[in-house]
mmCIF file of N, CA and C in Angstrom:
data_model
loop_
_atom_site.group_PDB
_atom_site.id
_atom_site.type_symbol
_atom_site.label_atom_id
_atom_site.label_comp_id
_atom_site.label_asym_id
_atom_site.label_seq_id
_atom_site.Cartn_x
_atom_site.Cartn_y
_atom_site.Cartn_z
ATOM 1 N N MET A 1323 -19.592 9.980 -113.719
ATOM 2 C CA MET A 1323 -21.029 10.096 -113.786
ATOM 3 C C MET A 1323 -21.538 9.021 -114.745
ATOM 4 N N LYS A 1324 -22.632 8.375 -114.358
ATOM 5 C CA LYS A 1324 -23.247 7.340 -115.178
ATOM 6 C C LYS A 1324 -24.614 7.851 -115.616
ATOM 7 N N LEU A 1325 -24.838 7.859 -116.922
ATOM 8 C CA LEU A 1325 -26.084 8.365 -117.498
ATOM 9 C C LEU A 1325 -26.830 7.239 -118.199
ATOM 10 N N HIS A 1326 -28.108 7.115 -117.912
ATOM 11 C CA HIS A 1326 -28.946 6.094 -118.527
ATOM 12 C C HIS A 1326 -29.938 6.748 -119.486
ATOM 13 N N PHE A 1327 -30.295 6.039 -120.520
ATOM 14 C CA PHE A 1327 -31.319 6.496 -121.450
ATOM 15 C C PHE A 1327 -32.681 6.201 -120.835
ATOM 16 N N THR A 1328 -33.620 7.122 -120.988
ATOM 17 C CA THR A 1328 -34.963 6.920 -120.451
ATOM 18 C C THR A 1328 -35.722 5.938 -121.339
ATOM 19 N N GLU A 1329 -36.796 5.393 -120.806
ATOM 20 C CA GLU A 1329 -37.629 4.484 -121.599
ATOM 21 C C GLU A 1329 -38.209 5.214 -122.813
ATOM 22 N N GLU A 1330 -38.546 6.480 -122.649
ATOM 23 C CA GLU A 1330 -39.071 7.265 -123.775
ATOM 24 C C GLU A 1330 -38.012 7.445 -124.856
ATOM 25 N N GLN A 1331 -36.766 7.724 -124.465
ATOM 26 C CA GLN A 1331 -35.677 7.856 -125.432
ATOM 27 C C GLN A 1331 -35.448 6.543 -126.170
ATOM 28 N N LYS A 1332 -35.532 5.421 -125.452
ATOM 29 C CA LYS A 1332 -35.368 4.108 -126.091
ATOM 30 C C LYS A 1332 -36.519 3.827 -127.043
ATOM 31 N N LYS A 1333 -37.724 4.190 -126.639
ATOM 32 C CA LYS A 1333 -38.901 3.973 -127.485
ATOM 33 C C LYS A 1333 -38.766 4.744 -128.797
ATOM 34 N N GLN A 1334 -38.196 5.944 -128.714
ATOM 35 C CA GLN A 1334 -37.979 6.774 -129.902
ATOM 36 C C GLN A 1334 -36.681 6.413 -130.624
ATOM 37 N N GLU A 1335 -35.970 5.400 -130.106
ATOM 38 C CA GLU A 1335 -34.703 4.924 -130.658
ATOM 39 C C GLU A 1335 -33.619 5.993 -130.666
ATOM 40 N N LEU A 1336 -33.662 6.910 -129.708
ATOM 41 C CA LEU A 1336 -32.646 7.947 -129.591
ATOM 42 C C LEU A 1336 -31.355 7.411 -128.985
ATOM 43 N N ASN A 1337 -31.399 6.177 -128.501
ATOM 44 C CA ASN A 1337 -30.211 5.537 -127.942
ATOM 45 C C ASN A 1337 -29.430 4.743 -128.990
ATOM 46 N N LYS A 1338 -29.867 4.774 -130.228
ATOM 47 C CA LYS A 1338 -29.208 4.033 -131.304
ATOM 48 C C LYS A 1338 -28.417 4.976 -132.199
ATOM 49 N N PHE A 1339 -27.253 4.518 -132.616
ATOM 50 C CA PHE A 1339 -26.488 5.286 -133.595
ATOM 51 C C PHE A 1339 -25.641 4.346 -134.433
ATOM 52 N N TYR A 1340 -25.252 4.836 -135.597
ATOM 53 C CA TYR A 1340 -24.537 4.035 -136.587
ATOM 54 C C TYR A 1340 -23.171 4.651 -136.851
ATOM 55 N N LEU A 1341 -22.122 3.826 -136.773
ATOM 56 C CA LEU A 1341 -20.771 4.249 -137.139
ATOM 57 C C LEU A 1341 -20.487 3.677 -138.521
ATOM 58 N N GLU A 1342 -20.659 4.512 -139.523
ATOM 59 C CA GLU A 1342 -20.581 4.073 -140.922
ATOM 60 C C GLU A 1342 -19.247 3.430 -141.272
ATOM 61 N N GLU A 1343 -18.134 4.041 -140.839
ATOM 62 C CA GLU A 1343 -16.818 3.524 -141.234
ATOM 63 C C GLU A 1343 -16.540 2.125 -140.684
ATOM 64 N N ASP A 1344 -17.271 1.722 -139.630
ATOM 65 C CA ASP A 1344 -17.101 0.384 -139.071
ATOM 66 C C ASP A 1344 -18.323 -0.503 -139.287
ATOM 67 N N ASP A 1345 -19.324 0.012 -140.003
ATOM 68 C CA ASP A 1345 -20.577 -0.709 -140.253
ATOM 69 C C ASP A 1345 -21.124 -1.285 -138.952
ATOM 70 N N LEU A 1346 -21.239 -0.417 -137.931
ATOM 71 C CA LEU A 1346 -21.619 -0.822 -136.591
ATOM 72 C C LEU A 1346 -22.845 -0.036 -136.142
ATOM 73 N N LEU A 1347 -23.868 -0.748 -135.725
ATOM 74 C CA LEU A 1347 -25.053 -0.138 -135.136
ATOM 75 C C LEU A 1347 -25.011 -0.441 -133.652
ATOM 76 N N LEU A 1348 -25.067 0.595 -132.818
ATOM 77 C CA LEU A 1348 -25.037 0.394 -131.369
ATOM 78 C C LEU A 1348 -26.354 0.832 -130.764
ATOM 79 N N GLU A 1349 -26.923 -0.052 -129.945
ATOM 80 C CA GLU A 1349 -28.092 0.254 -129.139
ATOM 81 C C GLU A 1349 -27.564 0.506 -127.738
ATOM 82 N N ALA A 1350 -27.372 1.774 -127.413
ATOM 83 C CA ALA A 1350 -26.726 2.147 -126.161
ATOM 84 C C ALA A 1350 -27.635 1.901 -124.966
ATOM 85 N N GLU A 1351 -27.021 1.416 -123.883
ATOM 86 C CA GLU A 1351 -27.736 1.226 -122.630
ATOM 87 C C GLU A 1351 -27.412 2.346 -121.654
ATOM 88 N N PHE A 1352 -26.123 2.703 -121.565
ATOM 89 C CA PHE A 1352 -25.721 3.790 -120.671
ATOM 90 C C PHE A 1352 -24.379 4.362 -121.088
ATOM 91 N N LEU A 1353 -24.059 5.527 -120.534
ATOM 92 C CA LEU A 1353 -22.783 6.210 -120.739
ATOM 93 C C LEU A 1353 -22.138 6.431 -119.386
ATOM 94 N N GLU A 1354 -20.823 6.413 -119.352
ATOM 95 C CA GLU A 1354 -20.075 6.769 -118.149
ATOM 96 C C GLU A 1354 -18.987 7.740 -118.557
ATOM 97 N N GLY A 1355 -18.730 8.725 -117.721
ATOM 98 C CA GLY A 1355 -17.661 9.669 -117.976
ATOM 99 C C GLY A 1355 -18.054 11.073 -117.590
ATOM 100 N N GLU A 1356 -17.197 12.002 -117.970
ATOM 101 C CA GLU A 1356 -17.470 13.421 -117.731
ATOM 102 C C GLU A 1356 -16.561 14.261 -118.607
ATOM 103 N N GLY A 1357 -16.914 15.524 -118.738
ATOM 104 C CA GLY A 1357 -16.113 16.421 -119.574
ATOM 105 C C GLY A 1357 -16.177 16.014 -121.031
ATOM 106 N N LYS A 1358 -15.040 15.553 -121.554
ATOM 107 C CA LYS A 1358 -14.953 15.142 -122.955
ATOM 108 C C LYS A 1358 -14.782 13.636 -123.139
ATOM 109 N N ASN A 1359 -14.490 12.916 -122.069
ATOM 110 C CA ASN A 1359 -14.155 11.491 -122.180
ATOM 111 C C ASN A 1359 -15.275 10.613 -121.640
ATOM 112 N N PHE A 1360 -15.715 9.665 -122.486
ATOM 113 C CA PHE A 1360 -16.843 8.814 -122.132
ATOM 114 C C PHE A 1360 -16.625 7.383 -122.588
ATOM 115 N N LEU A 1361 -17.380 6.503 -121.962
ATOM 116 C CA LEU A 1361 -17.484 5.110 -122.350
ATOM 117 C C LEU A 1361 -18.973 4.855 -122.531
ATOM 118 N N ILE A 1362 -19.321 4.254 -123.647
ATOM 119 C CA ILE A 1362 -20.717 3.928 -123.917
ATOM 120 C C ILE A 1362 -20.832 2.413 -124.018
ATOM 121 N N SER A 1363 -21.857 1.871 -123.393
ATOM 122 C CA SER A 1363 -22.040 0.429 -123.362
ATOM 123 C C SER A 1363 -23.403 0.061 -123.927
ATOM 124 N N GLY A 1364 -23.456 -1.048 -124.650
ATOM 125 C CA GLY A 1364 -24.723 -1.474 -125.226
ATOM 126 C C GLY A 1364 -24.563 -2.732 -126.059
ATOM 127 N N VAL A 1365 -25.504 -2.924 -126.968
ATOM 128 C CA VAL A 1365 -25.518 -4.087 -127.851
ATOM 129 C C VAL A 1365 -25.152 -3.609 -129.259
ATOM 130 N N ALA A 1366 -24.088 -4.175 -129.805
ATOM 131 C CA ALA A 1366 -23.627 -3.798 -131.141
ATOM 132 C C ALA A 1366 -24.046 -4.841 -132.161
ATOM 133 N N THR A 1367 -24.400 -4.379 -133.347
ATOM 134 C CA THR A 1367 -24.656 -5.261 -134.473
ATOM 135 C C THR A 1367 -23.609 -4.938 -135.536
ATOM 136 N N ILE A 1368 -22.793 -5.945 -135.836
ATOM 137 C CA ILE A 1368 -21.720 -5.810 -136.827
ATOM 138 C C ILE A 1368 -21.873 -6.964 -137.806
ATOM 139 N N GLU A 1369 -22.093 -6.618 -139.081
ATOM 140 C CA GLU A 1369 -22.253 -7.624 -140.137
ATOM 141 C C GLU A 1369 -23.277 -8.688 -139.743
ATOM 142 N N GLY A 1370 -24.386 -8.252 -139.151
ATOM 143 C CA GLY A 1370 -25.469 -9.156 -138.800
ATOM 144 C C GLY A 1370 -25.303 -9.903 -137.489
ATOM 145 N N GLU A 1371 -24.143 -9.821 -136.877
ATOM 146 C CA GLU A 1371 -23.883 -10.486 -135.596
ATOM 147 C C GLU A 1371 -24.095 -9.491 -134.458
ATOM 148 N N ARG A 1372 -24.728 -9.955 -133.362
ATOM 149 C CA ARG A 1372 -24.987 -9.085 -132.213
ATOM 150 C C ARG A 1372 -23.992 -9.394 -131.101
ATOM 151 N N TYR A 1373 -23.464 -8.333 -130.502
ATOM 152 C CA TYR A 1373 -22.482 -8.436 -129.434
ATOM 153 C C TYR A 1373 -23.003 -7.678 -128.217
ATOM 154 N N HIS A 1374 -23.277 -8.399 -127.139
ATOM 155 C CA HIS A 1374 -23.786 -7.797 -125.917
ATOM 156 C C HIS A 1374 -22.629 -7.252 -125.083
ATOM 157 N N GLU A 1375 -22.925 -6.268 -124.248
ATOM 158 C CA GLU A 1375 -21.931 -5.622 -123.388
ATOM 159 C C GLU A 1375 -20.768 -5.060 -124.203
ATOM 160 N N PHE A 1376 -21.065 -4.557 -125.379
ATOM 161 C CA PHE A 1376 -20.075 -3.948 -126.263
ATOM 162 C C PHE A 1376 -19.788 -2.542 -125.762
ATOM 163 N N GLU A 1377 -18.534 -2.149 -125.738
ATOM 164 C CA GLU A 1377 -18.168 -0.832 -125.225
ATOM 165 C C GLU A 1377 -17.335 -0.043 -126.232
ATOM 166 N N ILE A 1378 -17.608 1.249 -126.264
ATOM 167 C CA ILE A 1378 -16.840 2.179 -127.089
ATOM 168 C C ILE A 1378 -16.361 3.303 -126.176
ATOM 169 N N VAL A 1379 -15.070 3.588 -126.201
ATOM 170 C CA VAL A 1379 -14.532 4.746 -125.495
ATOM 171 C C VAL A 1379 -14.364 5.847 -126.529
ATOM 172 N N PHE A 1380 -14.641 7.087 -126.133
ATOM 173 C CA PHE A 1380 -14.535 8.179 -127.087
ATOM 174 C C PHE A 1380 -14.285 9.503 -126.388
ATOM 175 N N GLU A 1381 -13.804 10.455 -127.179
ATOM 176 C CA GLU A 1381 -13.561 11.811 -126.694
ATOM 177 C C GLU A 1381 -14.345 12.770 -127.570
ATOM 178 N N LEU A 1382 -14.997 13.710 -126.919
ATOM 179 C CA LEU A 1382 -15.765 14.728 -127.629
ATOM 180 C C LEU A 1382 -14.892 15.932 -127.959
ATOM 181 N N ALA A 1383 -15.322 16.702 -128.941
ATOM 182 C CA ALA A 1383 -14.613 17.923 -129.309
ATOM 183 C C ALA A 1383 -14.770 18.997 -128.229
ATOM 184 N N GLU A 1384 -15.911 18.987 -127.531
ATOM 185 C CA GLU A 1384 -16.185 19.969 -126.478
ATOM 186 C C GLU A 1384 -16.799 19.262 -125.278
ATOM 187 N N ASP A 1385 -16.718 19.894 -124.109
ATOM 188 C CA ASP A 1385 -17.361 19.325 -122.925
ATOM 189 C C ASP A 1385 -18.834 19.091 -123.197
ATOM 190 N N ALA A 1386 -19.354 18.030 -122.593
ATOM 191 C CA ALA A 1386 -20.728 17.616 -122.856
ATOM 192 C C ALA A 1386 -21.684 18.047 -121.754
ATOM 193 N N SER A 1387 -22.950 18.037 -122.107
ATOM 194 C CA SER A 1387 -24.008 18.247 -121.124
ATOM 195 C C SER A 1387 -24.232 16.928 -120.391
ATOM 196 N N GLU A 1388 -25.240 16.869 -119.568
ATOM 197 C CA GLU A 1388 -25.546 15.632 -118.858
ATOM 198 C C GLU A 1388 -26.683 14.865 -119.521
ATOM 199 N N ASP A 1389 -26.914 15.098 -120.794
ATOM 200 C CA ASP A 1389 -27.957 14.412 -121.541
ATOM 201 C C ASP A 1389 -27.310 13.368 -122.443
ATOM 202 N N PRO A 1390 -27.618 12.078 -122.249
ATOM 203 C CA PRO A 1390 -26.951 11.042 -123.045
ATOM 204 C C PRO A 1390 -27.196 11.162 -124.549
ATOM 205 N N VAL A 1391 -28.365 11.621 -124.950
ATOM 206 C CA VAL A 1391 -28.662 11.768 -126.382
ATOM 207 C C VAL A 1391 -27.769 12.849 -126.987
ATOM 208 N N SER A 1392 -27.595 13.959 -126.278
ATOM 209 C CA SER A 1392 -26.713 15.029 -126.766
ATOM 210 C C SER A 1392 -25.280 14.555 -126.876
ATOM 211 N N ILE A 1393 -24.857 13.724 -125.945
ATOM 212 C CA ILE A 1393 -23.476 13.233 -125.946
ATOM 213 C C ILE A 1393 -23.214 12.341 -127.156
ATOM 214 N N ILE A 1394 -24.101 11.388 -127.438
ATOM 215 C CA ILE A 1394 -23.828 10.499 -128.573
ATOM 216 C C ILE A 1394 -23.974 11.218 -129.908
ATOM 217 N N ASN A 1395 -24.693 12.347 -129.927
ATOM 218 C CA ASN A 1395 -24.855 13.103 -131.166
ATOM 219 C C ASN A 1395 -23.849 14.239 -131.316
ATOM 220 N N ALA A 1396 -22.995 14.437 -130.321
ATOM 221 C CA ALA A 1396 -21.974 15.489 -130.384
ATOM 222 C C ALA A 1396 -20.849 15.071 -131.331
ATOM 223 N N ASP A 1397 -19.963 16.013 -131.636
ATOM 224 C CA ASP A 1397 -18.804 15.716 -132.481
ATOM 225 C C ASP A 1397 -17.763 14.949 -131.673
ATOM 226 N N TRP A 1398 -17.400 13.763 -132.167
ATOM 227 C CA TRP A 1398 -16.388 12.942 -131.525
ATOM 228 C C TRP A 1398 -15.036 13.217 -132.175
ATOM 229 N N VAL A 1399 -13.988 13.395 -131.371
ATOM 230 C CA VAL A 1399 -12.629 13.589 -131.872
ATOM 231 C C VAL A 1399 -12.050 12.235 -132.275
ATOM 232 N N TRP A 1400 -12.244 11.249 -131.428
ATOM 233 C CA TRP A 1400 -11.779 9.890 -131.706
ATOM 234 C C TRP A 1400 -12.636 8.905 -130.920
ATOM 235 N N TYR A 1401 -12.572 7.633 -131.336
ATOM 236 C CA TYR A 1401 -13.218 6.566 -130.603
ATOM 237 C C TYR A 1401 -12.456 5.269 -130.835
ATOM 238 N N ASP A 1402 -12.664 4.322 -129.933
ATOM 239 C CA ASP A 1402 -12.065 3.001 -130.079
ATOM 240 C C ASP A 1402 -12.959 2.014 -129.349
ATOM 241 N N PHE A 1403 -12.849 0.769 -129.726
ATOM 242 C CA PHE A 1403 -13.635 -0.273 -129.071
ATOM 243 C C PHE A 1403 -12.879 -0.725 -127.838
ATOM 244 N N ASN A 1404 -13.598 -0.938 -126.752
ATOM 245 C CA ASN A 1404 -13.006 -1.337 -125.483
ATOM 246 C C ASN A 1404 -13.253 -2.826 -125.298
ATOM 247 N N PHE A 1405 -12.222 -3.637 -125.488
ATOM 248 C CA PHE A 1405 -12.365 -5.085 -125.391
ATOM 249 C C PHE A 1405 -12.016 -5.578 -124.023
#
């Protein structure tokens, strides 16, 4: 399943999140996956540099709803960058 953020969610910046341990800000464009396993794609800012088509794969602690904002705000068990 592929989930896109609405224009309203983007306007409210609900598609953005920060991974403190990696000093990474991601402006998510869409999510793909189901259950607990997802891939999120967007534009990452790391140490002032912007990286387009940046991807993060991750697993949630529990199965997710079909709302992309809920998914990125859920508890992640692990994540890694998809190069």
